[in-house]
Coordinates of C-alpha atoms in Angstrom, one line a residue:
T1 CA 49.5 -45.8 98.9
T2 CA 47.5 -45.9 95.6
I3 CA 44.7 -44.1 97.4
L4 CA 46.8 -41.1 98.1
P5 CA 48.7 -38.9 95.6
P6 CA 52.4 -39.9 95.9
E7 CA 53.3 -36.3 96.9
V8 CA 50.8 -36.5 99.8
F9 CA 51.9 -40.0 100.8
T10 CA 55.4 -38.6 101.2
V11 CA 54.1 -36.0 103.6
V12 CA 52.5 -38.8 105.7
Q13 CA 55.8 -40.9 105.6
N14 CA 57.7 -37.9 106.8
G15 CA 55.4 -37.7 109.8
D16 CA 54.0 -34.2 108.9
L17 CA 50.5 -35.4 108.3
E18 CA 48.4 -37.8 110.4
I19 CA 45.2 -39.0 108.7
T20 CA 42.1 -40.3 110.5
V21 CA 39.3 -41.7 108.4
Q22 CA 35.5 -41.3 108.4
A23 CA 32.7 -42.8 106.4
T24 CA 32.2 -41.4 102.9
T25 CA 29.8 -38.5 102.9
D26 CA 26.9 -38.2 100.4
L27 CA 27.2 -34.6 99.0
P28 CA 25.1 -34.3 95.9
V29 CA 24.7 -31.1 93.9
R30 CA 21.4 -29.2 93.8
E31 CA 18.4 -31.0 92.4
E32 CA 17.8 -28.1 90.0
Y33 CA 21.3 -28.5 88.7
I34 CA 20.7 -32.2 88.1
Q35 CA 17.5 -31.4 86.3
A36 CA 19.2 -28.8 84.2
T37 CA 21.9 -31.4 83.3
L38 CA 19.2 -34.0 82.3
A39 CA 17.3 -31.4 80.3
H40 CA 20.3 -30.6 78.1
V41 CA 22.2 -33.8 78.1
G42 CA 23.6 -34.6 74.6
Q43 CA 23.3 -31.1 73.2
D44 CA 26.7 -29.8 74.4
A45 CA 29.5 -30.4 71.9
L46 CA 33.1 -29.5 71.4
G47 CA 34.4 -27.7 68.3
T48 CA 37.5 -28.9 66.5
D49 CA 39.3 -26.2 68.6
G50 CA 38.0 -27.8 71.8
M51 CA 35.7 -24.9 72.6
L52 CA 32.3 -25.7 74.2
Q53 CA 29.3 -25.2 72.0
N54 CA 25.5 -25.1 72.7
Y55 CA 25.9 -24.9 76.5
V56 CA 22.8 -23.7 78.4
A57 CA 23.0 -25.0 82.0
G58 CA 23.9 -28.0 84.2
L59 CA 26.9 -30.2 83.8
P60 CA 28.1 -30.0 80.2
F61 CA 29.4 -33.6 80.0
P62 CA 27.8 -35.9 82.6
L63 CA 29.1 -39.0 80.9
I64 CA 32.8 -39.1 80.0
D65 CA 34.3 -42.1 78.2
P66 CA 37.9 -42.4 79.5
T67 CA 38.9 -43.6 76.0
D68 CA 37.6 -40.5 74.4
A69 CA 40.4 -38.4 73.0
Q70 CA 38.6 -35.3 74.3
A71 CA 37.8 -36.7 77.8
G72 CA 40.3 -34.3 79.4
V73 CA 39.0 -31.1 77.9
K74 CA 35.4 -32.2 78.6
L75 CA 36.4 -32.4 82.3
G76 CA 37.9 -28.9 81.9
W77 CA 34.5 -27.6 80.8
N78 CA 32.8 -29.5 83.6
L79 CA 35.1 -27.8 86.1
R80 CA 34.3 -24.4 84.7
Y81 CA 30.5 -24.9 84.9
R82 CA 30.3 -27.0 88.0
D83 CA 27.5 -26.2 90.5
R84 CA 28.9 -23.4 92.6
A85 CA 25.6 -21.6 93.7
D86 CA 24.3 -18.5 92.0
I87 CA 25.7 -16.2 94.7
T88 CA 28.5 -16.8 97.3
Q89 CA 29.5 -14.5 100.1
S90 CA 32.5 -15.5 102.2
W91 CA 34.1 -13.8 105.2
G92 CA 37.5 -15.2 106.0
T93 CA 41.2 -14.9 106.8
T94 CA 44.1 -15.5 104.4
A95 CA 47.5 -16.2 106.1
L96 CA 51.0 -16.7 104.8
I97 CA 52.9 -19.0 107.1
D98 CA 56.3 -20.5 107.4
N99 CA 57.1 -24.2 107.8
S100 CA 56.8 -24.0 111.6
G101 CA 53.3 -22.5 111.3
S102 CA 54.3 -19.0 112.3
V103 CA 52.2 -16.3 110.6
L104 CA 54.3 -14.1 108.4
R105 CA 51.3 -11.9 107.4
S106 CA 47.6 -12.2 107.2
S107 CA 44.5 -10.4 105.9
N108 CA 40.8 -10.6 106.7
G109 CA 38.1 -9.7 104.3
L110 CA 34.9 -10.4 102.3
Y111 CA 34.6 -12.1 98.9
V112 CA 31.4 -12.1 96.9
R113 CA 30.7 -13.8 93.6
M114 CA 27.5 -13.7 91.6
Y115 CA 26.7 -15.6 88.3
G116 CA 24.8 -13.8 85.6
M117 CA 24.6 -16.6 83.1
H118 CA 24.0 -20.4 82.9
R119 CA 22.1 -20.6 86.2
S120 CA 20.3 -23.9 86.7
S121 CA 17.0 -22.0 86.5
P122 CA 17.4 -19.7 83.5
E123 CA 14.7 -17.4 84.7
R124 CA 17.1 -16.3 87.4
N125 CA 19.8 -15.3 85.0
I126 CA 20.6 -11.5 85.1
S127 CA 19.4 -10.4 81.6
D128 CA 21.7 -7.4 81.3
W129 CA 24.8 -9.5 82.2
A130 CA 23.7 -12.4 79.9
E131 CA 23.3 -9.9 77.0
R132 CA 26.8 -8.7 77.6
G133 CA 28.2 -12.2 77.9
I134 CA 29.2 -11.8 81.6
L135 CA 29.5 -15.3 83.3
Y136 CA 30.0 -13.8 86.7
K137 CA 31.2 -10.8 88.6
D138 CA 33.2 -10.9 91.9
Y139 CA 34.0 -8.4 94.6
S140 CA 36.4 -8.3 97.6
M141 CA 37.0 -5.9 100.4
T142 CA 39.9 -6.0 102.9
F143 CA 39.1 -5.4 106.6
R144 CA 42.5 -6.0 108.1
P145 CA 45.4 -5.3 108.3
T146 CA 44.9 -1.6 109.0
D147 CA 47.3 -0.4 106.3
S148 CA 45.1 -2.2 103.7
E149 CA 41.7 -1.6 105.3
G150 CA 39.1 -0.6 102.8
T151 CA 41.0 -1.9 99.7
Q152 CA 38.4 -3.2 97.2
T153 CA 38.6 -5.2 94.0
M154 CA 35.9 -5.9 91.4
G155 CA 36.2 -8.3 88.5
I156 CA 34.3 -9.6 85.5
R157 CA 34.7 -13.2 84.1
H158 CA 33.4 -13.3 80.5
N159 CA 31.5 -16.3 79.3
L160 CA 33.7 -16.4 76.2
D161 CA 36.7 -18.4 77.5
T162 CA 39.1 -16.6 75.2
L163 CA 38.4 -13.2 76.7
G164 CA 40.5 -12.2 79.7
D165 CA 39.1 -10.9 82.9
D166 CA 38.4 -7.2 83.5
R167 CA 39.5 -6.0 87.0
W168 CA 39.4 -2.8 89.0
L169 CA 41.1 -1.8 92.2
Y170 CA 39.8 0.8 94.7
D171 CA 42.6 2.4 96.8
P172 CA 41.3 3.9 100.1
K173 CA 44.4 6.1 100.5
T174 CA 43.7 8.0 97.3
R175 CA 40.0 7.2 97.1
R176 CA 40.4 6.4 93.5
T177 CA 39.6 3.4 91.3
R178 CA 41.8 2.2 88.5
K179 CA 41.6 -0.6 86.0
L180 CA 44.2 -3.3 86.5
I181 CA 46.2 -5.2 83.9
Y182 CA 45.1 -8.6 85.0
T183 CA 47.3 -11.6 84.4
P184 CA 46.2 -15.0 85.8
Y185 CA 49.8 -16.3 86.0
D186 CA 51.0 -13.8 88.6
A187 CA 51.5 -15.0 92.2
F188 CA 48.3 -13.8 94.0
Q189 CA 49.3 -10.9 96.2
G190 CA 52.7 -12.4 96.7
L191 CA 51.2 -15.7 98.1
T192 CA 52.0 -19.3 97.3
F193 CA 49.4 -19.7 94.5
L194 CA 48.6 -18.0 91.2
S195 CA 45.6 -15.6 90.6
E196 CA 44.0 -18.3 88.4
E197 CA 43.9 -21.0 91.1
F198 CA 42.2 -19.7 94.3
S199 CA 39.8 -22.7 94.3
G200 CA 42.2 -25.2 92.5
F201 CA 41.6 -23.9 89.0
E202 CA 40.0 -20.6 87.9
G203 CA 42.0 -20.4 84.7
H204 CA 40.8 -20.5 81.1
V205 CA 40.1 -23.9 79.6
H206 CA 41.5 -23.0 76.1
A207 CA 44.8 -21.9 77.6
H208 CA 45.7 -25.4 78.7
E209 CA 46.0 -28.9 77.4
W210 CA 43.8 -31.4 79.3
R211 CA 45.0 -35.0 79.6
F212 CA 42.5 -37.4 81.2
I213 CA 44.3 -39.9 83.5
E214 CA 41.7 -42.1 85.2
D215 CA 38.8 -42.4 87.5
K216 CA 39.7 -43.9 90.9
I217 CA 38.8 -44.1 94.6
M218 CA 41.1 -41.9 96.7
L219 CA 41.5 -40.8 100.3
V220 CA 40.8 -37.1 100.4
P221 CA 40.0 -34.4 103.0
G222 CA 36.6 -35.4 104.3
V223 CA 33.4 -33.4 104.2
I224 CA 33.2 -31.7 107.6
K225 CA 30.2 -30.9 109.8
G226 CA 31.1 -27.4 110.7
E227 CA 31.9 -23.9 109.4
T228 CA 35.7 -24.0 109.3
A229 CA 38.2 -26.7 108.6
Q230 CA 41.0 -27.6 111.0
L231 CA 44.6 -27.4 109.8
G232 CA 47.5 -29.3 111.5
G233 CA 51.0 -30.7 111.2
P234 CA 54.1 -28.9 112.1
C235 CA 53.3 -26.2 109.5
K236 CA 49.6 -26.0 110.6
C237 CA 48.8 -26.3 106.9
Y238 CA 47.4 -29.8 106.3
P239 CA 43.8 -30.8 106.6
S240 CA 43.4 -32.5 110.0
D241 CA 39.7 -33.2 110.1
P242 CA 38.9 -36.8 109.2
W243 CA 39.5 -37.8 105.6
E244 CA 37.3 -40.1 103.6
L245 CA 37.3 -42.3 100.5
R246 CA 35.7 -40.7 97.4
W247 CA 35.6 -41.3 93.7
V248 CA 37.8 -38.7 91.9
R249 CA 38.7 -37.9 88.3
V250 CA 42.4 -37.4 87.7
V251 CA 43.5 -35.0 85.0
D252 CA 46.8 -33.4 84.0
V253 CA 46.5 -29.7 83.1
V254 CA 49.4 -28.4 81.0
P255 CA 49.7 -24.7 80.2
R256 CA 50.0 -23.7 76.6
E257 CA 51.5 -20.3 77.4
E258 CA 55.3 -20.4 77.4
N259 CA 55.7 -17.8 80.2
H260 CA 53.4 -19.8 82.5
P261 CA 55.5 -20.7 85.7
Y262 CA 54.1 -24.2 85.9
G263 CA 55.0 -27.3 83.8
R264 CA 52.0 -29.2 84.8
R265 CA 49.2 -29.5 87.4
R266 CA 47.6 -32.8 88.4
L267 CA 44.0 -32.1 89.5
Y268 CA 42.0 -34.6 91.6
V269 CA 38.3 -33.7 91.0
D270 CA 35.4 -35.0 93.0
L271 CA 33.2 -37.1 90.9
Q272 CA 30.0 -36.3 92.8
H273 CA 30.1 -32.5 93.3
G274 CA 32.8 -31.7 90.7
S275 CA 35.2 -29.6 92.7
P276 CA 39.0 -30.1 93.0
L277 CA 40.2 -31.8 96.2
F278 CA 43.9 -31.8 95.4
S279 CA 46.0 -29.8 93.0
V280 CA 49.6 -31.1 92.7
I281 CA 51.9 -28.8 90.8
F282 CA 55.2 -29.5 89.0
D283 CA 57.7 -27.0 87.6
K284 CA 59.0 -27.0 84.1
E285 CA 61.7 -29.5 85.0
G286 CA 59.0 -31.9 86.3
Q287 CA 59.9 -31.5 89.9
H288 CA 57.2 -31.3 92.5
W289 CA 56.7 -27.7 93.6
R290 CA 53.3 -27.2 95.4
T291 CA 50.3 -29.1 96.6
F292 CA 47.0 -27.6 97.3
F293 CA 44.3 -29.0 99.6
F294 CA 40.6 -28.1 99.6
T295 CA 38.1 -29.0 102.3
F296 CA 34.3 -28.8 102.0
G297 CA 31.5 -28.7 104.5
D298 CA 28.1 -30.3 104.6
P299 CA 25.5 -27.6 104.1
E300 CA 23.1 -29.4 106.4
S301 CA 25.4 -28.7 109.3
S302 CA 25.9 -25.1 108.3
T303 CA 24.3 -22.3 110.3
F304 CA 23.4 -20.3 107.2
N305 CA 23.1 -22.9 104.3
K306 CA 20.7 -25.7 105.3
G307 CA 18.9 -26.9 102.3
V308 CA 21.2 -25.3 99.8
R309 CA 22.9 -28.6 98.8
I310 CA 26.1 -26.9 97.7
P311 CA 29.5 -28.1 98.8
I312 CA 30.6 -25.3 101.2
F313 CA 34.2 -24.1 100.9
V314 CA 35.5 -24.4 104.5
G315 CA 39.2 -24.2 104.1
N316 CA 42.1 -24.1 101.6
S317 CA 45.8 -24.7 102.0
W318 CA 48.4 -24.0 99.3
V319 CA 51.7 -25.6 100.4
D320 CA 54.9 -24.5 98.6
Y321 CA 57.7 -27.0 99.1
K322 CA 60.4 -24.9 97.4
A323 CA 59.7 -21.8 99.4
E324 CA 59.0 -23.7 102.6
R325 CA 55.9 -21.6 103.1
A326 CA 52.1 -22.1 102.8
T327 CA 49.1 -20.0 102.4
T328 CA 45.9 -20.8 104.2
W329 CA 42.4 -19.5 103.9
L330 CA 39.8 -20.2 106.6
P331 CA 36.3 -18.7 106.6
S332 CA 34.5 -17.3 109.5
K333 CA 31.2 -17.3 107.6
N334 CA 29.8 -18.5 104.3
I335 CA 26.4 -17.5 102.9
Y336 CA 25.2 -19.1 99.7
N337 CA 22.3 -17.9 97.5
R338 CA 21.4 -14.9 99.6
P339 CA 20.3 -12.1 97.2
V340 CA 22.8 -9.4 96.3
P341 CA 21.7 -6.5 93.9
P342 CA 23.6 -6.6 90.6
H343 CA 24.6 -2.9 90.9
F344 CA 26.7 -3.9 93.9
F345 CA 29.3 -5.1 91.3
T346 CA 30.1 -1.7 89.8
V347 CA 32.8 0.8 90.0
A348 CA 30.3 3.4 91.3
S349 CA 29.3 1.0 94.1
M350 CA 33.0 0.6 95.1
M351 CA 33.3 4.4 95.2
R352 CA 30.3 4.6 97.5
Q353 CA 31.6 1.8 99.7
G354 CA 34.9 3.6 100.0
K355 CA 33.5 6.9 101.3

């Protein structure tokens, strides 16, 4: 049982999750990311306030001493700047389901993210974005259901961690765009996760206390050779492709904000490719509330991403045990590092797309 989070082992004991096991997959990050890490190793530092200083590219802290008092926050910065490709385009379906697996509602759409700063090869940075301190921009468009068809969002994540995101929404009914008051602690579109945790953790490092727990080998959803993960169990919400043993870093993430709905998250972060594999969430009374599962695909078996050497997001599941519901996201297609023009991520472009 020590190779599974206790909350996941309970699901197995209850008979809701049956795990098969495969050999551990080698899933390294890109060679250029490794070279960027080596080129800058030792120059990244933390200020007394825990903020990252002198970062250029690569993994900020490739060597973390578990006895270091700042080990946890160093892992937080590694999570923020892990290798996620310069550009990601994902077509997929998000579904809210009940504990019997019935779909309560679903939506289908496109999500695009492009980094402007801290790319592994600095010559590929977008100079205008870098000058304005824009880490990345993202964009989404809803295709279904029909009453939401054509809805678009566009956002800016600033490189300065203490700056909140800027977000805009295009409403196809009025054909107007408005700026949103974005709060990362809201339930994302009424689903079973927060806006700040689509991929496990998209929040701000400074807004949390990071407590390093341990490095250990754990049984986790395995790297699949396909485009889309399989989900099973009575709720159709648990990763049912073979799992595998991998080294993970375990860290507790405690919100500093009093109005944050969570008391604590425990993240299990892959030691090789740096992405979260589990996120186990507790309420302010310390009771288990939610568990999130993340499955990755081998780019060498992907139709569109051979040679990219990026862990491909092939399925997410956010299970809420209090609400007895889950949210799933399954892609139909992922394309990594295919060029997208920077002007795509503008309000004017949203208006043109909406005509």
